[in-house]
GROMACS .gro file of C-alpha atoms in nm:
model
   83
    1UNK     CA    1  -1.434  -1.479   5.532
    2UNK     CA    2  -1.496  -1.653   5.201
    3UNK     CA    3  -1.714  -1.594   4.895
    4UNK     CA    4  -1.788  -1.800   4.586
    5UNK     CA    5  -1.682  -1.642   4.255
    6UNK     CA    6  -1.671  -1.743   3.891
    7UNK     CA    7  -1.344  -1.842   3.726
    8UNK     CA    8  -1.327  -1.570   3.459
    9UNK     CA    9  -1.146  -1.237   3.472
   10UNK     CA   10  -1.484  -1.061   3.503
   11UNK     CA   11  -1.552  -1.079   3.876
   12UNK     CA   12  -1.893  -1.223   3.959
   13UNK     CA   13  -2.016  -1.363   4.290
   14UNK     CA   14  -2.254  -1.655   4.328
   15UNK     CA   15  -2.595  -1.551   4.459
   16UNK     CA   16  -2.765  -1.847   4.629
   17UNK     CA   17  -3.103  -1.675   4.618
   18UNK     CA   18  -3.098  -1.619   4.240
   19UNK     CA   19  -2.893  -1.933   4.163
   20UNK     CA   20  -2.655  -1.739   3.937
   21UNK     CA   21  -2.329  -1.545   3.930
   22UNK     CA   22  -2.379  -1.170   3.964
   23UNK     CA   23  -2.155  -0.867   3.920
   24UNK     CA   24  -2.126  -0.620   4.206
   25UNK     CA   25  -2.067  -0.279   4.048
   26UNK     CA   26  -1.843  -0.145   4.326
   27UNK     CA   27  -1.609  -0.447   4.329
   28UNK     CA   28  -1.344  -0.535   4.073
   29UNK     CA   29  -1.008  -0.711   4.051
   30UNK     CA   30  -0.688  -0.509   4.078
   31UNK     CA   31  -0.465  -0.482   3.774
   32UNK     CA   32  -0.093  -0.547   3.794
   33UNK     CA   33   0.166  -0.302   3.660
   34UNK     CA   34   0.127  -0.447   3.310
   35UNK     CA   35  -0.252  -0.411   3.310
   36UNK     CA   36  -0.332  -0.778   3.368
   37UNK     CA   37  -0.587  -0.897   3.623
   38UNK     CA   38  -0.416  -1.026   3.938
   39UNK     CA   39  -0.728  -1.180   4.104
   40UNK     CA   40  -0.720  -0.955   4.412
   41UNK     CA   41  -0.988  -0.705   4.500
   42UNK     CA   42  -0.929  -0.330   4.483
   43UNK     CA   43  -1.052  -0.233   4.828
   44UNK     CA   44  -1.114  -0.484   5.106
   45UNK     CA   45  -1.266  -0.213   5.326
   46UNK     CA   46  -1.590  -0.204   5.130
   47UNK     CA   47  -1.613  -0.567   5.013
   48UNK     CA   48  -1.836  -0.707   5.287
   49UNK     CA   49  -2.072  -0.411   5.278
   50UNK     CA   50  -2.103  -0.429   4.900
   51UNK     CA   51  -2.166  -0.804   4.904
   52UNK     CA   52  -2.426  -0.771   5.178
   53UNK     CA   53  -2.604  -0.494   4.986
   54UNK     CA   54  -2.610  -0.711   4.674
   55UNK     CA   55  -2.749  -1.012   4.863
   56UNK     CA   56  -2.432  -1.220   4.818
   57UNK     CA   57  -2.372  -1.472   5.093
   58UNK     CA   58  -2.032  -1.470   5.268
   59UNK     CA   59  -1.902  -1.761   5.475
   60UNK     CA   60  -1.691  -1.769   5.790
   61UNK     CA   61  -1.460  -2.043   5.663
   62UNK     CA   62  -1.389  -2.229   5.342
   63UNK     CA   63  -1.538  -2.554   5.475
   64UNK     CA   64  -1.877  -2.385   5.519
   65UNK     CA   65  -1.857  -2.232   5.170
   66UNK     CA   66  -1.772  -2.572   5.023
   67UNK     CA   67  -2.070  -2.738   5.193
   68UNK     CA   68  -2.311  -2.482   5.048
   69UNK     CA   69  -2.174  -2.465   4.694
   70UNK     CA   70  -2.147  -2.842   4.648
   71UNK     CA   71  -2.518  -2.872   4.727
   72UNK     CA   72  -2.583  -2.635   4.431
   73UNK     CA   73  -2.421  -2.878   4.185
   74UNK     CA   74  -2.263  -2.606   3.969
   75UNK     CA   75  -1.922  -2.587   3.800
   76UNK     CA   76  -1.693  -2.301   3.706
   77UNK     CA   77  -1.648  -2.152   4.051
   78UNK     CA   78  -1.370  -2.086   4.299
   79UNK     CA   79  -1.337  -1.976   4.658
   80UNK     CA   80  -1.222  -1.618   4.720
   81UNK     CA   81  -1.075  -1.538   5.059
   82UNK     CA   82  -1.176  -1.197   5.189
   83UNK     CA   83  -0.943  -1.029   5.436
   0.00000   0.00000   0.00000
């Protein structure tokens, strides 16, 4: 599963309905032992449920995500693989 996120250390997911990046309060990046963001999510068990509740679209594969985001003509995004 794949989602579209922004490129900053503040995790935000792209909402296709609102045409903007949105924070999901229950999701955040893990911190490494030095306190730096390591770009992985804290708890993969709740990710899909939280994204669905927030109206964030998730894609089966990266190819599908790429097709949808390129039609939006935005910059400053990346693909986040959800396990």
